[in-house]
PDB file of C-alpha atoms in Angstrom:
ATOM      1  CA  UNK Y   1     -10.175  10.792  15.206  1.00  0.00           C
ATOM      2  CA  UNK Y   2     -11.646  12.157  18.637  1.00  0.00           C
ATOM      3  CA  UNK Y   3      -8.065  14.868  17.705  1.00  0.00           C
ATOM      4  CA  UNK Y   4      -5.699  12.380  17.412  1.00  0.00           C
ATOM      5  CA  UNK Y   5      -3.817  12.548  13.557  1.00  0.00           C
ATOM      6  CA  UNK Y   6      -3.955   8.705  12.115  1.00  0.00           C
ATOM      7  CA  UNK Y   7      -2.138   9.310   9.350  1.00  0.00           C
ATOM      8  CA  UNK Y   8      -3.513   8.606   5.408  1.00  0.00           C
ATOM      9  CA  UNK Y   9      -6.013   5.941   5.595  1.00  0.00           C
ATOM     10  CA  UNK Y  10      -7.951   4.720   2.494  1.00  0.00           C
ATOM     11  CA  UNK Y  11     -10.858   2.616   2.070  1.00  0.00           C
ATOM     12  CA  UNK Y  12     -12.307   0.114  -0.641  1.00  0.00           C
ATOM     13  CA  UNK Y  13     -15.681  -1.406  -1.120  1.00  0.00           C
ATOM     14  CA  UNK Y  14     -17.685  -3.675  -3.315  1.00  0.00           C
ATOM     15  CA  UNK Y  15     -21.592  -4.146  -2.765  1.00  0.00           C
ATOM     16  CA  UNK Y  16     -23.883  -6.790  -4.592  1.00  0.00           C
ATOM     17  CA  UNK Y  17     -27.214  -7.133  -4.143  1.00  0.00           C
ATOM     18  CA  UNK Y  18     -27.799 -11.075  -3.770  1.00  0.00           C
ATOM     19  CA  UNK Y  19     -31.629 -12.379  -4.346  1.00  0.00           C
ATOM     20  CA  UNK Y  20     -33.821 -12.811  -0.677  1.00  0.00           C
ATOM     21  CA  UNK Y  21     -32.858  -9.692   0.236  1.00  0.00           C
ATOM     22  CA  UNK Y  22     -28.914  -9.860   0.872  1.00  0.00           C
ATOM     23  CA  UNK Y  23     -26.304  -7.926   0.053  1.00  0.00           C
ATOM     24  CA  UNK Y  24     -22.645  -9.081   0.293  1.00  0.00           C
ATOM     25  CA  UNK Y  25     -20.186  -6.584   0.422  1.00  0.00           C
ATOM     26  CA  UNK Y  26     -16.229  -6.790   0.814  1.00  0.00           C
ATOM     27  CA  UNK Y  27     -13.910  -3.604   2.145  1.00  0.00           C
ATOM     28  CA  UNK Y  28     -10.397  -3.123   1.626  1.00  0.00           C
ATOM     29  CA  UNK Y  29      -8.441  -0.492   4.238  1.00  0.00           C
ATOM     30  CA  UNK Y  30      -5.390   1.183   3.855  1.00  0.00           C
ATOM     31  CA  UNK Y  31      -2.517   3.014   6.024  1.00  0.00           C
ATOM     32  CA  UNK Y  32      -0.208   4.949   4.212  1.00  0.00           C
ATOM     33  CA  UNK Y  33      -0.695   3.395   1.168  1.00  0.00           C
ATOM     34  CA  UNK Y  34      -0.003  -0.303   2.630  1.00  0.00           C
ATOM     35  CA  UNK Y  35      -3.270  -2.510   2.823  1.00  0.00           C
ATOM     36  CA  UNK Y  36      -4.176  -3.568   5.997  1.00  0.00           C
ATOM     37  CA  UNK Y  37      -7.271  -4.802   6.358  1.00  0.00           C
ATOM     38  CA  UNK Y  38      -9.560  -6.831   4.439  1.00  0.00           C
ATOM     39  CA  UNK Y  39     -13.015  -7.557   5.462  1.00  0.00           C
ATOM     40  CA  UNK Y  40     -15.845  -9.530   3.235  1.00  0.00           C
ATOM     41  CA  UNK Y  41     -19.390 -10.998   4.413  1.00  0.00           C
ATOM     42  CA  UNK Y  42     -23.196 -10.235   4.045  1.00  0.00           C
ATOM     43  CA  UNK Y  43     -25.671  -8.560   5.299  1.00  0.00           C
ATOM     44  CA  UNK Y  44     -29.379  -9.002   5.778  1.00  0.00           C
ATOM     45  CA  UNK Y  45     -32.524  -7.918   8.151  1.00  0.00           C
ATOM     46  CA  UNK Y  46     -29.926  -5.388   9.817  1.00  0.00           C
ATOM     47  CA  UNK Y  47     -27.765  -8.567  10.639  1.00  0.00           C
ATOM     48  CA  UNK Y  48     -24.041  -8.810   9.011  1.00  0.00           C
ATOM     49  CA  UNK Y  49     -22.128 -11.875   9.228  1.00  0.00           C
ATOM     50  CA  UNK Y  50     -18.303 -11.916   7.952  1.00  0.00           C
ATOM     51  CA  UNK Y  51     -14.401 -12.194   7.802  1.00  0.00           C
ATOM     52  CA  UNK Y  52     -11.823  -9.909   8.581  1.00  0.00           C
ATOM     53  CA  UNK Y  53      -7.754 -10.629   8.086  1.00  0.00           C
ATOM     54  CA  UNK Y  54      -5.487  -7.869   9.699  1.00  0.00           C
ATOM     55  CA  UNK Y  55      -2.229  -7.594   7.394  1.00  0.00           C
ATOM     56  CA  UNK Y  56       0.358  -5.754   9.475  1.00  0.00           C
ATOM     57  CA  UNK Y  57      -2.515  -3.352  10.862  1.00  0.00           C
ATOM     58  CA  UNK Y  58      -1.088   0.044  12.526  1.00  0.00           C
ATOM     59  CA  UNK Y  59      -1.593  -0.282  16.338  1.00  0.00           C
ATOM     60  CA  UNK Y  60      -1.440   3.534  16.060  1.00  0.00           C
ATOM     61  CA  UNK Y  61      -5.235   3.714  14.963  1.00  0.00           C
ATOM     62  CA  UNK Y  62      -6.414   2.562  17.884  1.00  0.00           C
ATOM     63  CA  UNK Y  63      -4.670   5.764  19.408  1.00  0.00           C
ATOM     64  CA  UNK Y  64      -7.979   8.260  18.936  1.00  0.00           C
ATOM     65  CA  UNK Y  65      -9.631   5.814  21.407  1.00  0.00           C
ATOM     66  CA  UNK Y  66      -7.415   5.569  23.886  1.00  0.00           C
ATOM     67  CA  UNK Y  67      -6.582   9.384  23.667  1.00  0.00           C
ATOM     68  CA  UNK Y  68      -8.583  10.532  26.763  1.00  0.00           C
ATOM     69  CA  UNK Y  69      -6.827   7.803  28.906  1.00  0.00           C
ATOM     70  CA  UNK Y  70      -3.397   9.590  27.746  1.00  0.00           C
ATOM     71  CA  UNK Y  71      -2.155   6.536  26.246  1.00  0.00           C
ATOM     72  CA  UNK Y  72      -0.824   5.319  22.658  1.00  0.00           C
ATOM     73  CA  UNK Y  73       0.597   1.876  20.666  1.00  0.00           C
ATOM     74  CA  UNK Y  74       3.554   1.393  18.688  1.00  0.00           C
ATOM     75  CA  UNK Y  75       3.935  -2.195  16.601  1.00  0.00           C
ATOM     76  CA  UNK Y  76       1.430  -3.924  14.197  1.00  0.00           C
ATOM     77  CA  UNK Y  77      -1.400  -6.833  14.503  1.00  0.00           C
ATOM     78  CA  UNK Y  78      -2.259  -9.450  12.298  1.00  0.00           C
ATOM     79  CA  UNK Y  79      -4.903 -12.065  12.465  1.00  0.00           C
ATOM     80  CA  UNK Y  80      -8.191 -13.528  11.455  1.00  0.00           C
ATOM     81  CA  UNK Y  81     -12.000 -12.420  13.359  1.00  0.00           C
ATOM     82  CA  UNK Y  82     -15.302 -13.627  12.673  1.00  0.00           C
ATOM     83  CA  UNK Y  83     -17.553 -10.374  12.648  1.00  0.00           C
ATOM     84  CA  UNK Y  84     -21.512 -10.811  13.222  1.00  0.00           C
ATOM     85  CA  UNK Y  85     -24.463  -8.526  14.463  1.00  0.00           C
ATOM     86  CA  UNK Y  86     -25.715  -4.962  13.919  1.00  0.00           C
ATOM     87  CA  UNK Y  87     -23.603  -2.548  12.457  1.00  0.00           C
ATOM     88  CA  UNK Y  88     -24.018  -0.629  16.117  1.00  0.00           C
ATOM     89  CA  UNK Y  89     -23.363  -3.912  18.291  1.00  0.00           C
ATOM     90  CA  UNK Y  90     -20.802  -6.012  16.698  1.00  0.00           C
ATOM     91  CA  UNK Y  91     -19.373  -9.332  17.982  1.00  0.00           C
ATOM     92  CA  UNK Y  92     -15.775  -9.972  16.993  1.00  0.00           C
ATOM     93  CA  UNK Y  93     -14.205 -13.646  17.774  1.00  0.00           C
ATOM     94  CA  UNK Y  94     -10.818 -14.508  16.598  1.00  0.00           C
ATOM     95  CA  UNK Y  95      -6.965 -14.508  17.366  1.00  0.00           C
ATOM     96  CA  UNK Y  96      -4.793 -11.270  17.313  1.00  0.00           C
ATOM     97  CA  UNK Y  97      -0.587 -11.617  17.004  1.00  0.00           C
ATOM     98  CA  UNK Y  98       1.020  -8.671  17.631  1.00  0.00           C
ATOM     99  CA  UNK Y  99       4.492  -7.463  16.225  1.00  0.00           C
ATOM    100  CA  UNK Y 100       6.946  -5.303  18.512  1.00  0.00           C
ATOM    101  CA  UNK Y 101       3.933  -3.899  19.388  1.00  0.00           C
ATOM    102  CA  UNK Y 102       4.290  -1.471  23.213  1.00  0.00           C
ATOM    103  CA  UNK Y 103       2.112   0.704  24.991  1.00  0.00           C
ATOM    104  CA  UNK Y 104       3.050   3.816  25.894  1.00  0.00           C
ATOM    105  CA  UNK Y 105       2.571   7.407  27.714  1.00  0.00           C
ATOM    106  CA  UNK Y 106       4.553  10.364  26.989  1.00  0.00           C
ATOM    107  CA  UNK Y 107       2.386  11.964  29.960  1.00  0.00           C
ATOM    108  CA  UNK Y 108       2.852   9.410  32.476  1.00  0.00           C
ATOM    109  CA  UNK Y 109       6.455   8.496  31.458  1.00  0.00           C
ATOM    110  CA  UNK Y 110       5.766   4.535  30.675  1.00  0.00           C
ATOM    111  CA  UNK Y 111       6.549   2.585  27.302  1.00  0.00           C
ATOM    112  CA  UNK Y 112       5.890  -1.274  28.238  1.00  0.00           C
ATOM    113  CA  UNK Y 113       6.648  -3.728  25.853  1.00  0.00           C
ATOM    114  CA  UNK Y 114       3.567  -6.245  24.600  1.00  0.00           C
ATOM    115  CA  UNK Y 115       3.931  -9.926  25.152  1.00  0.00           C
ATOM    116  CA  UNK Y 116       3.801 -11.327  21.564  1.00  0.00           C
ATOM    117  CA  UNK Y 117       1.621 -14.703  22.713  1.00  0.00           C
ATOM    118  CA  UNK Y 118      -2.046 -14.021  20.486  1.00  0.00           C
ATOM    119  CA  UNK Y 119      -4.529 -12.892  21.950  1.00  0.00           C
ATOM    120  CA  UNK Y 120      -7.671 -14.682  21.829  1.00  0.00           C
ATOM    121  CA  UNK Y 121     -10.989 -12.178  21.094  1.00  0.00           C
ATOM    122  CA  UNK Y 122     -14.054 -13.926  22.704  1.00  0.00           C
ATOM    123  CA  UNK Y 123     -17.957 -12.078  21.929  1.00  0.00           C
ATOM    124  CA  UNK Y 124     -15.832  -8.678  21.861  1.00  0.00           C
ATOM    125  CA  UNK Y 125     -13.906  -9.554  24.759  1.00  0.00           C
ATOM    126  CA  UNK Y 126     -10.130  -9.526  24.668  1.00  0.00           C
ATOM    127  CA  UNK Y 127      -8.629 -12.294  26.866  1.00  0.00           C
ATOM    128  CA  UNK Y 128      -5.406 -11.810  28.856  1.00  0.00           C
ATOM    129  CA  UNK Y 129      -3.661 -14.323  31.181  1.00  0.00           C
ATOM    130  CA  UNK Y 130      -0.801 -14.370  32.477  1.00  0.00           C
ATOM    131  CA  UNK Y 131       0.339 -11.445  29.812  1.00  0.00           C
ATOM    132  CA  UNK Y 132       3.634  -9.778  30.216  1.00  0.00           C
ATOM    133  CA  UNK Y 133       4.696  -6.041  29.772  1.00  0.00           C
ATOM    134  CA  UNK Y 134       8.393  -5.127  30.498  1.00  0.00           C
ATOM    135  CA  UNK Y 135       9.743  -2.037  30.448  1.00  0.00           C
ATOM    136  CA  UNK Y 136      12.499  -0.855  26.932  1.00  0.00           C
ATOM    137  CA  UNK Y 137      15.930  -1.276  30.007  1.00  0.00           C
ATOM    138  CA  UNK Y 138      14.877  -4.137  32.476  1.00  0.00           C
ATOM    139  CA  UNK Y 139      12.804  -7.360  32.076  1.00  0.00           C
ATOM    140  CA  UNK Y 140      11.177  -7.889  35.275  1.00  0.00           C
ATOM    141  CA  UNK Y 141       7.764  -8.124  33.568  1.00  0.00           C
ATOM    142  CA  UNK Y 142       4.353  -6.561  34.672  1.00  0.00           C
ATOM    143  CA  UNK Y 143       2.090 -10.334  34.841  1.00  0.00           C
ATOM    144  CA  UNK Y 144      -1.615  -9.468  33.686  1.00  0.00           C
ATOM    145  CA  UNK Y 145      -4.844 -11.463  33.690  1.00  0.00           C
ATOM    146  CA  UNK Y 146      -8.237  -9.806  33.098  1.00  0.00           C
ATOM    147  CA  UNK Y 147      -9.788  -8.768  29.747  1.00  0.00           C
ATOM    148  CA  UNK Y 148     -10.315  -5.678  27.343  1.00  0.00           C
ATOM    149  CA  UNK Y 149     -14.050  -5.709  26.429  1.00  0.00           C
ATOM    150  CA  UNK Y 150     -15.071  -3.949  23.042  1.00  0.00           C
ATOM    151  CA  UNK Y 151     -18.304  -4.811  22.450  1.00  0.00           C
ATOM    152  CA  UNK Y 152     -19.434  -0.905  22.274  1.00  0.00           C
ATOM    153  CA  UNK Y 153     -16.030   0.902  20.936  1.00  0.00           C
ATOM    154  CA  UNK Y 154     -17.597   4.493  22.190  1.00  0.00           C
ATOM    155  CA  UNK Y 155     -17.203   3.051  25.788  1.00  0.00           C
ATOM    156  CA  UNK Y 156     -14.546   0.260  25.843  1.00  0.00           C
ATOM    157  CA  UNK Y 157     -13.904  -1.482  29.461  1.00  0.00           C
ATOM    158  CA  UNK Y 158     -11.186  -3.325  31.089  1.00  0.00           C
ATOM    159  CA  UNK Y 159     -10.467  -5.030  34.218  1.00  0.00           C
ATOM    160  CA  UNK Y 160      -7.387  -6.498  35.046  1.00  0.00           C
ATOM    161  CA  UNK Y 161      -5.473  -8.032  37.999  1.00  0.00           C
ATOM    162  CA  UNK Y 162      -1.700  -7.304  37.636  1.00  0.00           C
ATOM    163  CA  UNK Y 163       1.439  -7.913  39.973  1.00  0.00           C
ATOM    164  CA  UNK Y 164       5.268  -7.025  39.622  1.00  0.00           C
ATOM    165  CA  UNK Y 165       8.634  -7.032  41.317  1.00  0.00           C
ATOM    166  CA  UNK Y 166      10.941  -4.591  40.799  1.00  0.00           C
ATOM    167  CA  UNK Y 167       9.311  -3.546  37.534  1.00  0.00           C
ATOM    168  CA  UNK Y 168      10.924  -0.369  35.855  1.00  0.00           C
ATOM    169  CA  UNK Y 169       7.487   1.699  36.094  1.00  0.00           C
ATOM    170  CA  UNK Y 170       8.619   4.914  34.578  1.00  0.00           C
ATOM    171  CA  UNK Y 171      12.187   5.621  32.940  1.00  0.00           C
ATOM    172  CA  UNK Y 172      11.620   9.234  30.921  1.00  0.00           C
ATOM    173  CA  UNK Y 173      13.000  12.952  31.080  1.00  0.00           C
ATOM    174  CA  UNK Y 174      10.783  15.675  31.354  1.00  0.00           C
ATOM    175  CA  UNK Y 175       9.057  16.981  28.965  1.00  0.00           C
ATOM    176  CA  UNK Y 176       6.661  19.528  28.103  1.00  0.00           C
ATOM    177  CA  UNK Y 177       3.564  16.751  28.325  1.00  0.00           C
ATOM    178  CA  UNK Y 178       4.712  14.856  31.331  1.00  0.00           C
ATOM    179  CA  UNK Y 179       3.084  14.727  34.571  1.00  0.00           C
ATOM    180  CA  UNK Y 180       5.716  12.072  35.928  1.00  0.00           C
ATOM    181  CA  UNK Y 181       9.416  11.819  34.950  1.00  0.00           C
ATOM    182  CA  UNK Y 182      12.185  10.340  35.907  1.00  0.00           C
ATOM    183  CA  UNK Y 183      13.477   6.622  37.235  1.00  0.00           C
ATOM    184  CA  UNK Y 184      10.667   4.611  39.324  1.00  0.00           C
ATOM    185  CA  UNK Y 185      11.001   0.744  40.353  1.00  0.00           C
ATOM    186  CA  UNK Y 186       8.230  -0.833  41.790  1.00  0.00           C
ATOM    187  CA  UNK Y 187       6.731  -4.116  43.086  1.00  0.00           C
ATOM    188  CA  UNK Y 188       2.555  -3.983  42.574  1.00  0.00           C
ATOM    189  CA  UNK Y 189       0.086  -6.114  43.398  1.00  0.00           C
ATOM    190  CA  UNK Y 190      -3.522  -4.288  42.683  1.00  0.00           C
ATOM    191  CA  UNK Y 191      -5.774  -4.170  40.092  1.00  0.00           C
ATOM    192  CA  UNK Y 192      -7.080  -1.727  37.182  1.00  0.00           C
ATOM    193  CA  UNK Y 193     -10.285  -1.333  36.319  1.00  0.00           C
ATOM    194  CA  UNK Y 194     -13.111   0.861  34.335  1.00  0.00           C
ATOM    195  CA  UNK Y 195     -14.056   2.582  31.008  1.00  0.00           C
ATOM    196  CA  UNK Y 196     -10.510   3.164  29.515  1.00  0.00           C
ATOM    197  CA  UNK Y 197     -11.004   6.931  29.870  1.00  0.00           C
ATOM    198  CA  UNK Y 198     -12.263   6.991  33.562  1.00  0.00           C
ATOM    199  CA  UNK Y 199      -9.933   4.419  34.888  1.00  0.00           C
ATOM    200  CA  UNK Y 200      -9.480   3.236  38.628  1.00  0.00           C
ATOM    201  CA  UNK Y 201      -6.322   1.667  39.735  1.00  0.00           C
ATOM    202  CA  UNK Y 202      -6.039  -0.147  43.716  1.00  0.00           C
ATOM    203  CA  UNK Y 203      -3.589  -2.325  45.372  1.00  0.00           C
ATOM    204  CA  UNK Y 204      -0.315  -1.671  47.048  1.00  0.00           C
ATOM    205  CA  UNK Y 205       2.598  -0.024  45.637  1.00  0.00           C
ATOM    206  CA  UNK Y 206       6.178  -0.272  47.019  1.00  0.00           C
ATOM    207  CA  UNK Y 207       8.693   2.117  45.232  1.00  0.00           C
TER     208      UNK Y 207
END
């Protein structure tokens, strides 16, 4: 997707045409041969309404959207969403737990661990407060509040308020890829901000 390889994925469905015009239809997804998504509901007048249950869901697939932004995830998510809407504008609500899940940059030299707390999806709109990223050596954590909004997946925005004391930035050798590289401590208080591919980042770094 968008370049990035996500691996063997498979896919599932069942349709039934129900009388007054509905259909209900249930999909099953795969990754590498490991189900990890099932999703059921029905659909009528352009309008679905449904279920979906992440089982141990790749964060990895979300990499193709985020590949712009230079960015990938490591871990898995489980969970249950409510899905309603148009197939084009879809409203998720729900609760997300992730599993050793981190966010990382081989170009930018980061890999933050994920705070494990769920995550609570309101109309689209991931919900973070007082979230916590630490670094894989040090855990002087990153503190986030703000949101991730999905509601259109082609153009995903966040905006988040984030401070830190002596928070291992970057700890990486050089590579090929990177643009940054070696050992950075920092204390930040700024925020980030934007479509996840045309970010904007503004506060006041002390290294």
């Amino acid at each position: 997707f968008e370049g990035t390889p996500l691996g063997d994925l498979g896919l599932e469905a069942f349709y039934l045409p129900k009388a007054d015009g509905e259909h209900y239809a249930n999909a099953y997804v795969s990754a590498g041969g490991n189900e990890v998504l099932q999703c059921e509901g029905t659909y009528k007048d352009e309008q679905f309404e449904g279920q979906a249950t992440l089982l141990d869901c790749p964060l990895r697939l979300l990499d193709g959207f985020m590949a712009e932004a230079g960015m990938g995830f490591k871990g898995t998510a489980g969970g249950q969403l409510s899905l309603s809407g148009t197939t084009d504008h879809m409203s998720l609500n729900g609760q997300i737990d992730l599993d050793s899940a981190r966010i990382y940059s081989n170009t930018y030299g980061f890999d933050f661990g994920m705070d494990e707390r769920p995550i609570t999806i309101t109309n689209s709109r991931l919900q973070f407060d007082n979230y916590r990223l630490t670094s894989k050596t040090d855990q002087n954590p990153l503190i986030m509040n703000g949101y991730l909004d999905m509601a259109d997946f082609s153009q995903m925005r966040l905006d988040f308020d984030m401070k830190a004391r002596n928070f291992e930035l970057i700890n990486t050798k050089r590579t090929p890829s990177s643009l940054l590289f070696g050992k950075v401590y920092a204390d930040f208080d700024g925020r980030l901000y934007g479509l996840v591919d045309q970010l904007t980042i503004r506060g006041n770094l002390s290294v």
